[in-house]
Short mmCIF file of C-alpha atoms in Angstrom, two decimals:
data_model
loop_
_atom_site.label_atom_id
_atom_site.label_comp_id
_atom_site.label_asym_id
_atom_site.label_seq_id
_atom_site.Cartn_x
_atom_site.Cartn_y
_atom_site.Cartn_z
CA UNK A 422 -72.94 -17.98 10.09
CA UNK A 423 -72.33 -15.79 12.69
CA UNK A 424 -69.60 -18.69 14.85
CA UNK A 425 -68.54 -18.39 10.47
CA UNK A 426 -67.91 -14.52 10.90
CA UNK A 427 -66.45 -15.00 14.01
CA UNK A 428 -64.21 -17.53 12.71
CA UNK A 429 -63.23 -15.78 10.36
CA UNK A 430 -62.24 -12.46 12.57
CA UNK A 431 -60.51 -14.43 14.38
CA UNK A 432 -58.33 -16.03 11.79
CA UNK A 433 -57.64 -12.62 9.74
CA UNK A 434 -56.93 -11.46 13.42
CA UNK A 435 -54.50 -14.09 13.94
CA UNK A 436 -52.63 -13.45 10.52
CA UNK A 437 -52.01 -9.52 10.62
CA UNK A 438 -50.74 -11.00 14.33
CA UNK A 439 -48.23 -12.29 12.50
CA UNK A 440 -47.64 -10.63 9.77
CA UNK A 441 -47.18 -7.76 12.10
CA UNK A 442 -44.80 -9.48 14.81
CA UNK A 443 -42.63 -10.95 11.51
CA UNK A 444 -42.19 -7.28 10.49
CA UNK A 445 -40.77 -6.36 13.70
CA UNK A 446 -38.55 -8.89 14.69
CA UNK A 447 -37.20 -11.76 11.50
CA UNK A 448 -35.23 -8.25 10.67
CA UNK A 449 -33.68 -8.31 14.12
CA UNK A 450 -33.78 -11.27 14.42
CA UNK A 451 -31.18 -11.83 10.55
CA UNK A 452 -28.97 -8.23 11.93
CA UNK A 453 -28.42 -9.95 15.23
CA UNK A 454 -26.77 -12.83 12.62
CA UNK A 455 -24.84 -10.93 10.25
CA UNK A 456 -22.76 -8.93 13.32
CA UNK A 457 -22.60 -12.30 14.61
CA UNK A 458 -21.81 -13.37 11.99
CA UNK A 459 -18.86 -10.12 11.63
CA UNK A 460 -17.64 -11.04 14.84
CA UNK A 461 -17.04 -14.28 14.05
CA UNK A 462 -14.77 -13.76 11.10
CA UNK A 463 -12.94 -10.73 12.72
CA UNK A 464 -10.40 -10.00 15.09
CA UNK A 465 -12.18 -7.57 16.67
CA UNK A 466 -14.20 -4.57 15.70
CA UNK A 467 -15.11 -1.68 18.02
CA UNK A 468 -18.41 -0.75 16.35
CA UNK A 469 -21.07 -1.86 13.68
CA UNK A 470 -25.00 -1.71 12.30
CA UNK A 471 -26.24 -3.70 10.59
CA UNK A 472 -30.33 -2.57 8.67
CA UNK A 473 -31.69 -4.37 6.80
CA UNK A 474 -34.74 -4.20 4.40
CA UNK A 475 -37.24 -6.87 3.12
CA UNK A 476 -40.73 -7.04 2.50
CA UNK A 477 -42.24 -9.56 3.46
CA UNK A 478 -40.16 -10.24 5.93
CA UNK A 479 -40.96 -13.18 6.71
CA UNK A 480 -38.76 -14.56 3.62
CA UNK A 481 -36.07 -14.05 5.50
CA UNK A 482 -36.89 -17.52 6.95
CA UNK A 483 -36.24 -18.82 3.35
CA UNK A 484 -32.76 -17.00 4.24
CA UNK A 485 -33.92 -13.96 1.92
CA UNK A 486 -32.97 -10.76 2.35
CA UNK A 487 -33.80 -7.52 -0.02
CA UNK A 488 -31.21 -5.38 0.96
CA UNK A 489 -28.68 -4.75 3.16
CA UNK A 490 -26.62 -1.94 4.97
CA UNK A 491 -23.83 -2.76 7.07
CA UNK A 492 -21.57 0.02 8.24
CA UNK A 493 -17.95 -0.72 11.07
CA UNK A 494 -15.06 0.83 12.72
CA UNK A 495 -12.51 -0.70 14.23
CA UNK A 496 -12.57 -3.84 11.92
CA UNK A 497 -9.01 -5.71 12.68
CA UNK A 498 -8.84 -8.82 10.76
CA UNK A 499 -5.82 -11.14 10.42
CA UNK A 500 -3.84 -7.72 11.76
CA UNK A 501 -4.64 -4.92 8.48
CA UNK A 502 -7.10 -2.68 10.72
CA UNK A 503 -9.93 -1.24 9.06
CA UNK A 504 -10.76 1.88 10.78
CA UNK A 505 -14.34 2.53 9.11
CA UNK A 506 -16.32 0.45 5.57
CA UNK A 507 -18.90 0.75 4.73
CA UNK A 508 -21.25 -2.23 2.06
CA UNK A 509 -24.74 -2.39 0.33
CA UNK A 510 -25.89 -5.62 -0.87
CA UNK A 511 -28.86 -6.85 -2.69
CA UNK A 512 -30.74 -9.97 -3.12
CA UNK A 513 -29.43 -11.30 -0.46
CA UNK A 514 -28.96 -14.63 0.39
CA UNK A 515 -28.27 -15.69 3.60
CA UNK A 516 -26.30 -19.06 5.05
CA UNK A 517 -25.13 -21.09 7.55
CA UNK A 518 -21.52 -19.89 8.11
CA UNK A 519 -21.88 -16.73 4.80
CA UNK A 520 -23.82 -15.58 2.67
CA UNK A 521 -24.17 -13.91 -0.75
CA UNK A 522 -25.59 -11.23 -2.63
CA UNK A 523 -24.93 -8.60 -5.47
CA UNK A 524 -22.35 -5.88 -3.66
CA UNK A 525 -23.47 -2.43 -4.72
CA UNK A 526 -21.61 -0.35 -2.09
CA UNK A 527 -18.03 -0.77 -0.57
CA UNK A 528 -16.14 1.95 0.26
CA UNK A 529 -13.28 1.76 3.12
CA UNK A 530 -10.73 3.46 5.25
CA UNK A 531 -7.44 2.31 5.56
CA UNK A 532 -4.97 4.43 7.30
CA UNK A 533 -1.12 4.57 6.88
CA UNK A 534 -0.32 4.26 10.35
CA UNK A 535 -2.49 0.53 9.79
CA UNK A 536 -1.00 -0.72 6.92
CA UNK A 537 3.04 0.10 8.62
CA UNK A 538 1.16 -2.29 12.04
CA UNK A 539 0.22 -4.23 9.06
CA UNK A 540 3.11 -4.96 7.66
CA UNK A 541 5.07 -5.17 10.78
CA UNK A 542 3.21 -7.78 12.24
CA UNK A 543 3.20 -10.01 8.74
CA UNK A 544 7.31 -9.68 6.69
CA UNK A 545 10.01 -9.70 9.97
CA UNK A 546 11.60 -7.85 7.06
CA UNK A 547 9.72 -5.21 7.11
CA UNK A 548 9.58 -4.54 10.82
CA UNK A 549 12.27 -1.86 9.73
CA UNK A 550 10.33 -0.03 7.05
CA UNK A 551 7.78 3.14 7.25
CA UNK A 552 5.62 3.80 3.96
CA UNK A 553 4.16 7.08 3.76
CA UNK A 554 0.66 7.89 1.65
CA UNK A 555 0.10 11.43 0.34
CA UNK A 556 -1.94 12.00 -3.51
CA UNK A 557 1.02 14.18 -4.68
CA UNK A 558 3.47 10.35 -3.61
CA UNK A 559 3.97 7.08 -1.56
CA UNK A 560 7.63 6.49 -0.19
CA UNK A 561 8.85 3.66 1.69
CA UNK A 562 11.65 4.39 3.90
CA UNK A 563 13.40 1.51 5.47
CA UNK A 564 17.43 -0.77 5.51
CA UNK A 565 18.04 -3.58 2.98
CA UNK A 566 20.71 -6.06 3.01
CA UNK A 567 21.52 -6.83 -0.62
CA UNK A 568 25.30 -8.44 -1.60
CA UNK A 569 26.18 -8.74 1.91
CA UNK A 570 25.79 -5.49 2.87
CA UNK A 571 22.94 -2.39 4.27
CA UNK A 572 21.82 -0.06 2.66
CA UNK A 573 18.84 2.65 3.67
CA UNK A 574 16.79 2.66 0.68
CA UNK A 575 14.52 5.17 -0.60
CA UNK A 576 11.24 3.45 -2.75
CA UNK A 577 8.74 5.97 -3.96
CA UNK A 578 5.92 4.18 -6.19
CA UNK A 579 2.09 3.67 -6.67
CA UNK A 580 -0.91 1.07 -4.64
CA UNK A 581 -2.93 -0.77 -7.57
CA UNK A 582 -4.90 -3.77 -7.32
CA UNK A 583 -3.80 -6.45 -8.84
CA UNK A 584 -6.28 -8.67 -11.14
CA UNK A 585 -6.60 -11.23 -7.18
CA UNK A 586 -7.81 -7.36 -5.48
CA UNK A 587 -5.09 -7.74 -3.79
CA UNK A 588 -3.04 -3.80 -2.88
CA UNK A 589 0.42 -3.72 -3.75
CA UNK A 590 2.99 -1.10 -2.94
CA UNK A 591 4.88 -1.38 -7.28
CA UNK A 592 8.25 1.06 -6.76
CA UNK A 593 9.29 2.65 -9.69
CA UNK A 594 12.41 4.49 -7.76
CA UNK A 595 14.68 3.93 -6.04
CA UNK A 596 17.03 5.58 -3.65
CA UNK A 597 20.20 4.00 -2.30
CA UNK A 598 21.66 6.33 0.15
CA UNK A 599 22.73 9.31 -1.72
CA UNK A 600 23.20 7.30 -4.65
CA UNK A 601 20.44 7.37 -7.25
CA UNK A 602 20.34 4.18 -8.89
CA UNK A 603 18.33 3.04 -11.99
CA UNK A 604 14.85 1.30 -11.22
CA UNK A 605 15.74 -2.60 -12.41
CA UNK A 606 19.06 -3.32 -10.40
CA UNK A 607 16.81 -3.33 -7.44
CA UNK A 608 13.30 -4.17 -8.79
CA UNK A 609 14.10 -8.31 -9.04
CA UNK A 610 15.10 -8.11 -5.30
CA UNK A 611 12.08 -5.93 -4.50
CA UNK A 612 9.70 -7.90 -5.43
CA UNK A 613 10.40 -10.70 -3.68
CA UNK A 614 9.07 -8.91 -0.41
CA UNK A 615 5.68 -8.79 -1.86
CA UNK A 616 4.39 -5.20 -0.31
CA UNK A 617 1.27 -6.55 -0.51
CA UNK A 618 -1.91 -6.17 1.60
CA UNK A 619 -5.90 -7.01 1.23
CA UNK A 620 -9.49 -6.91 2.71
CA UNK A 621 -11.26 -9.80 1.67
CA UNK A 622 -9.61 -12.08 4.71
CA UNK A 623 -13.74 -11.85 5.61
CA UNK A 624 -14.66 -13.94 3.38
CA UNK A 625 -17.58 -12.42 2.22
CA UNK A 626 -18.89 -10.27 -1.63
CA UNK A 627 -16.85 -7.79 -2.07
CA UNK A 628 -16.78 -6.57 -5.41
CA UNK A 629 -13.03 -4.26 -5.18
CA UNK A 630 -12.92 -1.37 -8.13
CA UNK A 631 -10.53 1.13 -7.24
CA UNK A 632 -8.20 2.70 -4.32
CA UNK A 633 -7.90 6.41 -3.62
CA UNK A 634 -4.64 7.94 -1.71
CA UNK A 635 -5.16 10.86 0.40
CA UNK A 636 -3.07 12.89 2.63
CA UNK A 637 -2.69 9.66 5.29
CA UNK A 638 -5.01 7.59 4.69
CA UNK A 639 -6.26 5.45 1.98
CA UNK A 640 -9.93 5.14 0.29
CA UNK A 641 -11.16 1.36 -1.41
CA UNK A 642 -14.34 1.84 -3.55
CA UNK A 643 -15.95 -0.07 -4.74
CA UNK A 644 -19.52 -2.19 -5.46
CA UNK A 645 -21.91 -2.98 -8.92
CA UNK A 646 -23.73 0.48 -9.73
CA UNK A 647 -22.27 2.04 -7.02
CA UNK A 648 -22.39 5.98 -6.79
CA UNK A 649 -19.46 7.63 -5.43
CA UNK A 650 -20.05 9.02 -1.93
CA UNK A 651 -16.89 10.06 0.69
CA UNK A 652 -16.74 9.40 4.36
#
C-alpha cells in the first residue's frame, strides 16, 4: 500500500511537471514559429513581437492556439513598407507554412513616403509622380505623355478599397498645366496606370474593412468584432 501511494505521488508529480513545462515552453515555441513565418514571408522586418495565449498549452501540440497578438515595426514586403501593424487572432490553427484563424483586429500604418517609393519601384511610368496625402485631399503630381505630348499633371482624388481589398487611388479631378478639363477626357487613360497597392502579400488571414487618411499617412483597419484604437 505504501509503495502504491508513493507511485501515485510520483506519477502526479511527473504529470504536474509536464503540465508546468508545457505552459512555460510551448507558447514560446509557437511564438517562435510565427516569428519565423513572418520573417520568411517578408523581405525585412525591423522588429516583431508575438504573444500567444492558450490553455491548456498542450493544445499547441495539435496546432491549436486560442489567441494571438502580434505587432511589427518596419515590415517590408514586395516593395511596400508598412511602418507599424497590429494584429489579433482567435481560434488559430497552425500549419506547416502558415496559419488560419479569425482576424479580430487589424491596424496598419503606411506613410506617404512608403507609398511613393512603392509606386516608383513597381510602376516605371510613375517614377516621376508624387502622392501627397492629407485628410482634406489627396493629390498625385507628375508628368504624363498623352497624344505624343508631355504634360505636367495634377490629379486630386480618393483612396478607396475595391472588392479584393486592394487600395486604389481614384482620381476625381485633373489639372493639366494651367488648364482645367473635364474628368472624362483623361479618366480612361489615367485608370490604365493602375495606382494601387495591397498589404495582402504576406499571405495571412487579414480582414480589411476600411482606410483612414491622415496628414502624411494612412491607417488600414479591420478585424471582426473590432474595437477601434489609434496607434
